[in-house]
Every structure is written in C-alpha cells, then in structure tokens.
Amino acid sequence: MENLAALVKQAPDLVEGATSVKSLDALQNDLLGRRSLIAGLQRQIGKMPAGERPCMGRAIQEARGVFADLIATRREHLERETERMTLAADRVDVTLPALEFPEGYTHLITSTIEEVCDIFIGLGYRVVGGPEAESGTYNFDALNTPPTHPSRLESDTLYLDWGDPADEILLRTHTSPMQARYMEQHDPPAYVVVPGKVFRADTPDATHSPVFHQIEGLAVDEDLTFSDLRGTLAYFAREFFGADRRIRMMPDYFPFTEPSAQMHASCFSCEGGGSCRVCGGVGWIELLGCGMVDPNVFEWVGYDPSRVSGFAFGMGVERIAQVRHGVSPLRHFFDNDHRVLSQFR
C-alpha cells in the first residue's frame, strides 16, 4: 500500500516528464502493464486476508484511474504539439510569388508556315502533306523532268537508293511531288497547298541549307489563266507583307510549268528609295517561282489538258521569313539560339 501511494504521488511528475508519444507509451507500460506494480498487487489480492482485500482493490482501482487520466491528458497534449510542429514545418507562405516556368512558343518557321497556310485556306485551298522519302517517279518523272536534267545528279539530290531510275528513292527536293500524288487520287477541281521539309545537296552558308522548308501551291480547274495566278499571288503578298505590296512577274523556266515566272514583291522597307539591306536598293524582292501547269503533268496523272488548266507556285519558308523579319544568316533558324528565337514570340 505504501509503495502504491508513493507511486500515485510521483505519477504527475513522471507523466509530465514524457516528452513524446513514444516515451509516454513506455511509461504507460511501466505504470499499467503486465509487469507494473499495479499488476503485481492484483495478483497478490487472492493471498491477502479477506478483510484487507476490498481496501486493496479500491486503492488499485483508484490508482489505475489516476494513471489513466494523467496519461490520456498528456497524450492529448503531445499529439496536439506534434501536429502543431508538423504544420509549422509544412507551412506555405501564400504571399510569396508562385513558381513559374517559362511558357513555350511556336518556332518562327512553324508560325510562318501556319500563317501562309491560313492565307490560302481563306481562299478555299486545302492543306495536304506527303512523304519526305520520295521516289524518283513522283519527284521528277511526274513533273516533266527528263532523266538528263542536272537536278537528278547525285551532286544535286540526296539519294537513299540510286542507280536504277525505275526504283530510285531520294529525299524529296521539293514538295511538288504532291501535285501528282493529289491529282492521281482526286478529280478536278483541285486547290491545295503542301508545306513540308525538303532536302538538297547544298553547302550550308548564309542563304543555303541542305534541309529547309517549302510551301507548294496547286490550283486546277476549268478556264484558269495566268491572270488568276497573278491575282492569287498578289493577294498573298498583300496579306503577308502588307496592304501596299505590289508584285511583278519575271520570265523563268521550270520543267513542270509553262509559262513560268519568278514573282517579285515591292520592298516593304524602302520601296526602292535607295540603299536597303532587304532589297539591295532595287525596290523589289524575289520571293517565289510559279507558272501554269505543263500539259504533260496533266497527262501523266490522267487529267485532260483540253478540259482543265491550272497553276502552281512554290516558296521557301526560310526565304520569306528572312525577308519579312530580317533574319540573317539562315543558320539562325536551326541553331536553337534562344536569343534569336525569343524575338519572334
């Protein structure tokens, strides 16, 4: 009884000394566990005189209640303190600036392709695509390019399988093969633009690259004339370079168009007023090649050249982006230099 009374007297200090839930669990085991003083006294009650048993039983129950209350109170306090410390450690200062990542944006070449295609979509054209690894049949033969043409030499074209003209596979030199592919699969009328990557055996310099991008256009219908071609390209020049742009056509030669021309646009920088890095002071900028589709191309795809006519044009995306934005040299488009590309967001 004396030991139990002493333990009850010490219990508040013992419980208060537990600084964690783990240490409190250990103390609870010492005070109320199977090997505690209380458990030992309970086992001895049966050996005590009958008159002393009730007194000892009450003392044990009272002590057990005191220990349980003290431990429960201390546990609640420790759990609250642990939660408070956890919340303090995980606290987020909502007044601090949010973590921001740089927002991506479209590359200048991609945005130029999209803008040009949007202009022609507004005129009723469809955007189509074709394979980058092309056969010589579609890249040359279907476009009225004879086997002796210089562009078919290995010095000009990147071949994947070269030797037998009937089976030669190459990296397409223009997106024009889709003229033949599209007309083979669709009856006239046909109005399409074909953006894509093209390849030529060029040495990289300020204005050349072995890989670049091109947009080919094709229109086939009844009674289309060179005036329709000129009007279409004049509209494009005004939409892309500004409402005051004028164009002129200079005679040229391409195997798959007849007659053929180079389209020049009036310089948007100086209007021919003198020294100009954009046009060289001449007032005109050479932009693209064009012409009326050669009847041989129509016959190759099964169109009747006596019933339909058409025109085609092709422009280098890097070329028109260079002219419009003053980017030089050409490698800036491919170097992934953030200082250059971030200017065109």
GROMACS .gro file of C-alpha atoms in nm:
model
  345
    1MET     CA    1   0.000   0.000   0.000
    2GLU     CA    2   0.284   0.238   0.090
    3ASN     CA    3   0.456   0.168  -0.247
    4LEU     CA    4   0.131   0.224  -0.435
    5ALA     CA    5   0.064   0.553  -0.253
    6ALA     CA    6   0.418   0.672  -0.329
    7LEU     CA    7   0.376   0.582  -0.697
    8VAL     CA    8   0.046   0.770  -0.718
    9LYS     CA    9   0.216   1.074  -0.565
   10GLN     CA   10   0.503   1.057  -0.821
   11ALA     CA   11   0.275   0.987  -1.118
   12PRO     CA   12   0.208   1.355  -1.219
   13ASP     CA   13   0.581   1.428  -1.240
   14LEU     CA   14   0.651   1.103  -1.424
   15VAL     CA   15   0.379   1.164  -1.681
   16GLU     CA   16   0.476   1.528  -1.725
   17GLY     CA   17   0.833   1.416  -1.794
   18ALA     CA   18   0.727   1.222  -2.105
   19THR     CA   19   0.827   1.446  -2.397
   20SER     CA   20   0.698   1.231  -2.682
   21VAL     CA   21   0.419   0.989  -2.756
   22LYS     CA   22   0.675   0.710  -2.774
   23SER     CA   23   0.814   0.782  -2.424
   24LEU     CA   24   0.459   0.816  -2.293
   25ASP     CA   25   0.375   0.470  -2.430
   26ALA     CA   26   0.676   0.328  -2.245
   27LEU     CA   27   0.567   0.498  -1.919
   28GLN     CA   28   0.213   0.366  -1.963
   29ASN     CA   29   0.354   0.016  -1.990
   30ASP     CA   30   0.554   0.072  -1.668
   31LEU     CA   31   0.252   0.201  -1.476
   32LEU     CA   32  -0.029  -0.017  -1.612
   33GLY     CA   33   0.138  -0.302  -1.800
   34ARG     CA   34   0.161  -0.672  -1.711
   35ARG     CA   35   0.481  -0.617  -1.514
   36SER     CA   36   0.377  -0.297  -1.338
   37LEU     CA   37   0.331  -0.255  -0.961
   38ILE     CA   38  -0.047  -0.248  -1.006
   39ALA     CA   39  -0.047  -0.576  -1.195
   40GLY     CA   40   0.168  -0.735  -0.923
   41LEU     CA   41  -0.065  -0.615  -0.648
   42GLN     CA   42  -0.366  -0.750  -0.834
   43ARG     CA   43  -0.205  -1.091  -0.847
   44GLN     CA   44  -0.144  -1.077  -0.469
   45ILE     CA   45  -0.502  -0.987  -0.369
   46GLY     CA   46  -0.607  -1.351  -0.357
   47LYS     CA   47  -0.336  -1.428  -0.099
   48MET     CA   48  -0.435  -1.144   0.137
   49PRO     CA   49  -0.666  -1.180   0.437
   50ALA     CA   50  -1.028  -1.148   0.339
   51GLY     CA   51  -1.075  -0.829   0.541
   52GLU     CA   52  -0.795  -0.645   0.356
   53ARG     CA   53  -0.894  -0.738   0.003
   54PRO     CA   54  -1.168  -0.472  -0.050
   55CYS     CA   55  -0.940  -0.194   0.069
   56MET     CA   56  -0.657  -0.306  -0.158
   57GLY     CA   57  -0.895  -0.347  -0.453
   58ARG     CA   58  -1.027   0.011  -0.415
   59ALA     CA   59  -0.673   0.151  -0.384
   60ILE     CA   60  -0.563  -0.030  -0.700
   61GLN     CA   61  -0.866   0.091  -0.900
   62GLU     CA   62  -0.820   0.448  -0.779
   63ALA     CA   63  -0.450   0.439  -0.872
   64ARG     CA   64  -0.533   0.288  -1.213
   65GLY     CA   65  -0.785   0.570  -1.275
   66VAL     CA   66  -0.534   0.838  -1.173
   67PHE     CA   67  -0.265   0.693  -1.403
   68ALA     CA   68  -0.508   0.655  -1.696
   69ASP     CA   69  -0.637   1.013  -1.664
   70LEU     CA   70  -0.287   1.159  -1.638
   71ILE     CA   71  -0.167   0.959  -1.937
   72ALA     CA   72  -0.473   1.048  -2.151
   73THR     CA   73  -0.435   1.418  -2.075
   74ARG     CA   74  -0.061   1.410  -2.151
   75ARG     CA   75  -0.118   1.212  -2.473
   76GLU     CA   76  -0.370   1.466  -2.600
   77HIS     CA   77  -0.124   1.747  -2.527
   78LEU     CA   78   0.165   1.570  -2.702
   79GLU     CA   79  -0.044   1.487  -3.007
   80ARG     CA   80  -0.155   1.849  -3.042
   81GLU     CA   81   0.204   1.967  -3.007
   82THR     CA   82   0.324   1.715  -3.267
   83GLU     CA   83   0.053   1.829  -3.508
   84ARG     CA   84   0.142   2.193  -3.448
   85MET     CA   85   0.510   2.128  -3.520
   86THR     CA   86   0.424   1.930  -3.832
   87LEU     CA   87   0.201   2.209  -3.966
   88ALA     CA   88   0.468   2.466  -3.885
   89ALA     CA   89   0.728   2.265  -4.076
   90ASP     CA   90   0.494   2.225  -4.375
   91ARG     CA   91   0.373   2.582  -4.375
   92VAL     CA   92   0.348   2.752  -4.714
   93ASP     CA   93   0.375   3.127  -4.734
   94VAL     CA   94   0.094   3.210  -4.975
   95THR     CA   95   0.220   3.567  -5.006
   96LEU     CA   96   0.536   3.452  -5.188
   97PRO     CA   97   0.539   3.468  -5.570
   98ALA     CA   98   0.424   3.146  -5.736
   99LEU     CA   99   0.681   2.921  -5.902
  100GLU     CA  100   0.656   2.996  -6.273
  101PHE     CA  101   0.802   2.808  -6.569
  102PRO     CA  102   0.876   2.982  -6.900
  103GLU     CA  103   0.590   2.940  -7.142
  104GLY     CA  104   0.681   2.777  -7.471
  105TYR     CA  105   0.602   2.932  -7.805
  106THR     CA  106   0.594   2.838  -8.170
  107HIS     CA  107   0.918   2.840  -8.369
  108LEU     CA  108   0.934   3.115  -8.634
  109ILE     CA  109   0.943   2.863  -8.919
  110THR     CA  110   0.633   2.686  -8.787
  111SER     CA  111   0.443   3.011  -8.731
  112THR     CA  112   0.534   3.128  -9.083
  113ILE     CA  113   0.405   2.802  -9.233
  114GLU     CA  114   0.083   2.831  -9.034
  115GLU     CA  115   0.030   3.193  -9.139
  116VAL     CA  116   0.088   3.122  -9.509
  117CYS     CA  117  -0.143   2.820  -9.498
  118ASP     CA  118  -0.411   3.025  -9.322
  119ILE     CA  119  -0.399   3.281  -9.604
  120PHE     CA  120  -0.460   3.015  -9.868
  121ILE     CA  121  -0.721   2.834  -9.657
  122GLY     CA  122  -0.909   3.163  -9.668
  123LEU     CA  123  -0.905   3.133 -10.047
  124GLY     CA  124  -1.051   2.782 -10.036
  125TYR     CA  125  -0.732   2.577 -10.053
  126ARG     CA  126  -0.673   2.253  -9.860
  127VAL     CA  127  -0.352   2.176  -9.671
  128VAL     CA  128  -0.208   1.833  -9.758
  129GLY     CA  129   0.118   1.652  -9.684
  130GLY     CA  130   0.330   1.385  -9.843
  131PRO     CA  131   0.631   1.159  -9.777
  132GLU     CA  132   0.978   1.306  -9.727
  133ALA     CA  133   1.140   0.992  -9.873
  134GLU     CA  134   1.011   1.008 -10.228
  135SER     CA  135   1.050   0.805 -10.545
  136GLY     CA  136   1.221   0.950 -10.848
  137THR     CA  137   0.899   0.881 -11.037
  138TYR     CA  138   0.698   1.137 -10.842
  139ASN     CA  139   0.984   1.374 -10.765
  140PHE     CA  140   1.098   1.403 -11.129
  141ASP     CA  141   0.915   1.199 -11.394
  142ALA     CA  142   0.562   1.301 -11.298
  143LEU     CA  143   0.674   1.663 -11.302
  144ASN     CA  144   0.805   1.656 -11.659
  145THR     CA  145   1.171   1.641 -11.552
  146PRO     CA  146   1.372   1.433 -11.802
  147PRO     CA  147   1.637   1.177 -11.692
  148THR     CA  148   1.911   1.407 -11.825
  149HIS     CA  149   1.811   1.704 -11.611
  150PRO     CA  150   2.102   1.824 -11.388
  151SER     CA  151   1.886   1.814 -11.075
  152ARG     CA  152   1.880   1.434 -11.099
  153LEU     CA  153   2.254   1.404 -11.042
  154GLU     CA  154   2.391   1.290 -10.706
  155SER     CA  155   2.568   1.624 -10.682
  156ASP     CA  156   2.229   1.797 -10.652
  157THR     CA  157   1.996   1.539 -10.493
  158LEU     CA  158   2.031   1.327 -10.179
  159TYR     CA  159   1.953   0.969 -10.280
  160LEU     CA  160   1.866   0.687 -10.043
  161ASP     CA  161   1.881   0.427 -10.322
  162TRP     CA  162   2.029   0.546 -10.651
  163GLY     CA  163   2.123   0.365 -10.970
  164ASP     CA  164   1.815   0.217 -11.132
  165PRO     CA  165   1.597   0.512 -11.246
  166ALA     CA  166   1.286   0.296 -11.210
  167ASP     CA  167   1.348   0.229 -10.840
  168GLU     CA  168   1.549   0.526 -10.715
  169ILE     CA  169   1.445   0.659 -10.374
  170LEU     CA  170   1.551   1.001 -10.262
  171LEU     CA  171   1.488   1.273 -10.007
  172ARG     CA  172   1.240   1.495 -10.188
  173THR     CA  173   1.388   1.810 -10.339
  174HIS     CA  174   1.057   1.999 -10.322
  175THR     CA  175   0.703   1.939 -10.204
  176SER     CA  176   0.584   1.946 -10.568
  177PRO     CA  177   0.551   1.564 -10.591
  178MET     CA  178   0.222   1.610 -10.406
  179GLN     CA  179   0.092   1.780 -10.722
  180ALA     CA  180   0.099   1.444 -10.897
  181ARG     CA  181   0.001   1.238 -10.592
  182TYR     CA  182  -0.302   1.456 -10.517
  183MET     CA  183  -0.424   1.477 -10.875
  184GLU     CA  184  -0.391   1.099 -10.914
  185GLN     CA  185  -0.631   1.048 -10.625
  186HIS     CA  186  -0.875   1.337 -10.682
  187ASP     CA  187  -1.075   1.459 -10.974
  188PRO     CA  188  -1.061   1.829 -11.060
  189PRO     CA  189  -1.107   2.093 -10.935
  190ALA     CA  190  -0.804   2.084 -10.702
  191TYR     CA  191  -0.685   2.363 -10.475
  192VAL     CA  192  -0.409   2.257 -10.234
  193VAL     CA  193  -0.105   2.390 -10.052
  194VAL     CA  194   0.168   2.150  -9.941
  195PRO     CA  195   0.402   2.261  -9.662
  196GLY     CA  196   0.694   2.043  -9.564
  197LYS     CA  197   1.063   1.976  -9.524
  198VAL     CA  198   1.278   1.934  -9.836
  199PHE     CA  199   1.641   1.831  -9.896
  200ARG     CA  200   1.912   1.927 -10.140
  201ALA     CA  201   2.286   1.868 -10.163
  202ASP     CA  202   2.369   2.229 -10.078
  203THR     CA  203   2.667   2.351  -9.877
  204PRO     CA  204   2.545   2.545  -9.573
  205ASP     CA  205   2.609   2.919  -9.597
  206ALA     CA  206   2.428   3.244  -9.521
  207THR     CA  207   2.143   3.166  -9.763
  208HIS     CA  208   2.159   2.788  -9.820
  209SER     CA  209   2.099   2.474  -9.616
  210PRO     CA  210   2.078   2.105  -9.713
  211VAL     CA  211   1.748   2.095  -9.523
  212PHE     CA  212   1.485   2.366  -9.546
  213HIS     CA  213   1.108   2.412  -9.572
  214GLN     CA  214   0.888   2.482  -9.869
  215ILE     CA  215   0.523   2.551  -9.940
  216GLU     CA  216   0.394   2.433 -10.276
  217GLY     CA  217   0.060   2.551 -10.413
  218LEU     CA  218  -0.155   2.398 -10.685
  219ALA     CA  219  -0.481   2.512 -10.842
  220VAL     CA  220  -0.657   2.312 -11.116
  221ASP     CA  221  -0.996   2.399 -11.258
  222GLU     CA  222  -1.168   2.493 -11.580
  223ASP     CA  223  -1.051   2.814 -11.750
  224LEU     CA  224  -0.779   2.911 -11.503
  225THR     CA  225  -0.535   3.159 -11.658
  226PHE     CA  226  -0.209   3.332 -11.576
  227SER     CA  227  -0.416   3.626 -11.457
  228ASP     CA  228  -0.568   3.404 -11.188
  229LEU     CA  229  -0.218   3.306 -11.079
  230ARG     CA  230  -0.107   3.667 -11.066
  231GLY     CA  231  -0.414   3.775 -10.873
  232THR     CA  232  -0.373   3.491 -10.620
  233LEU     CA  233  -0.009   3.575 -10.554
  234ALA     CA  234  -0.081   3.948 -10.536
  235TYR     CA  235  -0.339   3.875 -10.268
  236PHE     CA  236  -0.087   3.660 -10.080
  237ALA     CA  237   0.179   3.934 -10.095
  238ARG     CA  238  -0.062   4.193  -9.954
  239GLU     CA  239  -0.177   3.964  -9.676
  240PHE     CA  240   0.172   3.852  -9.575
  241PHE     CA  241   0.383   4.165  -9.633
  242GLY     CA  242   0.130   4.447  -9.605
  243ALA     CA  243  -0.160   4.604  -9.791
  244ASP     CA  244   0.061   4.830 -10.007
  245ARG     CA  245   0.261   4.547 -10.164
  246ARG     CA  246   0.283   4.526 -10.541
  247ILE     CA  247   0.413   4.231 -10.740
  248ARG     CA  248   0.578   4.177 -11.076
  249MET     CA  249   0.639   3.862 -11.278
  250MET     CA  250   0.978   3.793 -11.437
  251PRO     CA  251   1.004   3.516 -11.702
  252ASP     CA  252   1.179   3.199 -11.585
  253TYR     CA  253   1.188   2.825 -11.655
  254PHE     CA  254   1.068   2.525 -11.455
  255PRO     CA  255   1.015   2.179 -11.610
  256PHE     CA  256   0.663   2.135 -11.476
  257THR     CA  257   0.517   2.478 -11.558
  258GLU     CA  258   0.479   2.661 -11.890
  259PRO     CA  259   0.493   2.957 -11.898
  260SER     CA  260   0.699   3.003 -11.580
  261ALA     CA  261   0.794   3.309 -11.378
  262GLN     CA  262   0.964   3.442 -11.071
  263MET     CA  263   0.741   3.660 -10.855
  264HIS     CA  264   0.893   3.973 -10.704
  265ALA     CA  265   0.724   4.188 -10.440
  266SER     CA  266   0.782   4.558 -10.384
  267CYS     CA  267   1.020   4.618 -10.095
  268PHE     CA  268   0.834   4.693  -9.775
  269SER     CA  269   1.147   4.851  -9.627
  270CYS     CA  270   1.244   5.119  -9.876
  271GLU     CA  271   1.004   5.096 -10.173
  272GLY     CA  272   1.309   5.128 -10.397
  273GLY     CA  273   1.414   5.452 -10.239
  274GLY     CA  274   1.786   5.380 -10.212
  275SER     CA  275   2.034   5.174 -10.013
  276CYS     CA  276   1.842   4.893  -9.842
  277ARG     CA  277   1.970   4.572  -9.687
  278VAL     CA  278   1.640   4.397  -9.765
  279CYS     CA  279   1.624   4.453 -10.142
  280GLY     CA  280   1.967   4.597 -10.216
  281GLY     CA  281   1.814   4.926 -10.316
  282VAL     CA  282   1.638   4.792 -10.626
  283GLY     CA  283   1.293   4.817 -10.472
  284TRP     CA  284   1.190   4.456 -10.546
  285ILE     CA  285   1.237   4.130 -10.357
  286GLU     CA  286   1.244   3.792 -10.532
  287LEU     CA  287   1.009   3.563 -10.338
  288LEU     CA  288   0.895   3.253 -10.527
  289GLY     CA  289   0.868   3.060 -10.850
  290CYS     CA  290   0.541   2.993 -11.026
  291GLY     CA  291   0.372   2.918 -11.358
  292MET     CA  292   0.094   2.744 -11.541
  293VAL     CA  293   0.095   2.365 -11.501
  294ASP     CA  294   0.253   2.197 -11.803
  295PRO     CA  295   0.003   1.983 -12.003
  296ASN     CA  296   0.247   1.690 -11.977
  297VAL     CA  297   0.189   1.686 -11.600
  298PHE     CA  298  -0.188   1.668 -11.654
  299GLU     CA  299  -0.150   1.381 -11.899
  300TRP     CA  300   0.075   1.190 -11.657
  301VAL     CA  301  -0.192   1.198 -11.379
  302GLY     CA  302  -0.482   1.129 -11.616
  303TYR     CA  303  -0.630   1.480 -11.644
  304ASP     CA  304  -0.745   1.607 -11.981
  305PRO     CA  305  -0.543   1.925 -12.055
  306SER     CA  306  -0.807   2.030 -12.308
  307ARG     CA  307  -1.068   2.048 -12.029
  308VAL     CA  308  -0.872   2.184 -11.735
  309SER     CA  309  -0.588   2.423 -11.671
  310GLY     CA  310  -0.402   2.517 -11.359
  311PHE     CA  311  -0.116   2.697 -11.197
  312ALA     CA  312   0.145   2.611 -10.936
  313PHE     CA  313   0.382   2.806 -10.715
  314GLY     CA  314   0.648   2.722 -10.461
  315MET     CA  315   0.812   2.933 -10.192
  316GLY     CA  316   1.092   2.874  -9.944
  317VAL     CA  317   0.965   2.930  -9.592
  318GLU     CA  318   1.306   3.036  -9.463
  319ARG     CA  319   1.333   3.281  -9.753
  320ILE     CA  320   1.009   3.467  -9.684
  321ALA     CA  321   1.073   3.459  -9.308
  322GLN     CA  322   1.421   3.605  -9.365
  323VAL     CA  323   1.284   3.883  -9.578
  324ARG     CA  324   0.997   3.967  -9.350
  325HIS     CA  325   1.185   3.958  -9.020
  326GLY     CA  326   1.536   4.049  -9.129
  327VAL     CA  327   1.694   3.727  -9.003
  328SER     CA  328   2.039   3.662  -9.143
  329PRO     CA  329   2.220   3.428  -9.182
  330LEU     CA  330   1.995   3.127  -9.244
  331ARG     CA  331   2.155   2.915  -8.970
  332HIS     CA  332   1.980   3.126  -8.705
  333PHE     CA  333   1.665   2.928  -8.786
  334PHE     CA  334   1.835   2.599  -8.695
  335ASP     CA  335   2.083   2.690  -8.417
  336ASN     CA  336   1.814   2.691  -8.144
  337ASP     CA  337   1.965   3.012  -8.010
  338HIS     CA  338   1.715   3.145  -7.759
  339ARG     CA  339   1.844   3.499  -7.804
  340VAL     CA  340   1.728   3.488  -8.166
  341LEU     CA  341   1.413   3.279  -8.139
  342SER     CA  342   1.268   3.462  -7.839
  343GLN     CA  343   1.237   3.777  -8.051
  344PHE     CA  344   0.956   3.620  -8.252
  345ARG     CA  345   0.703   3.520  -7.989
   0.00000   0.00000   0.00000
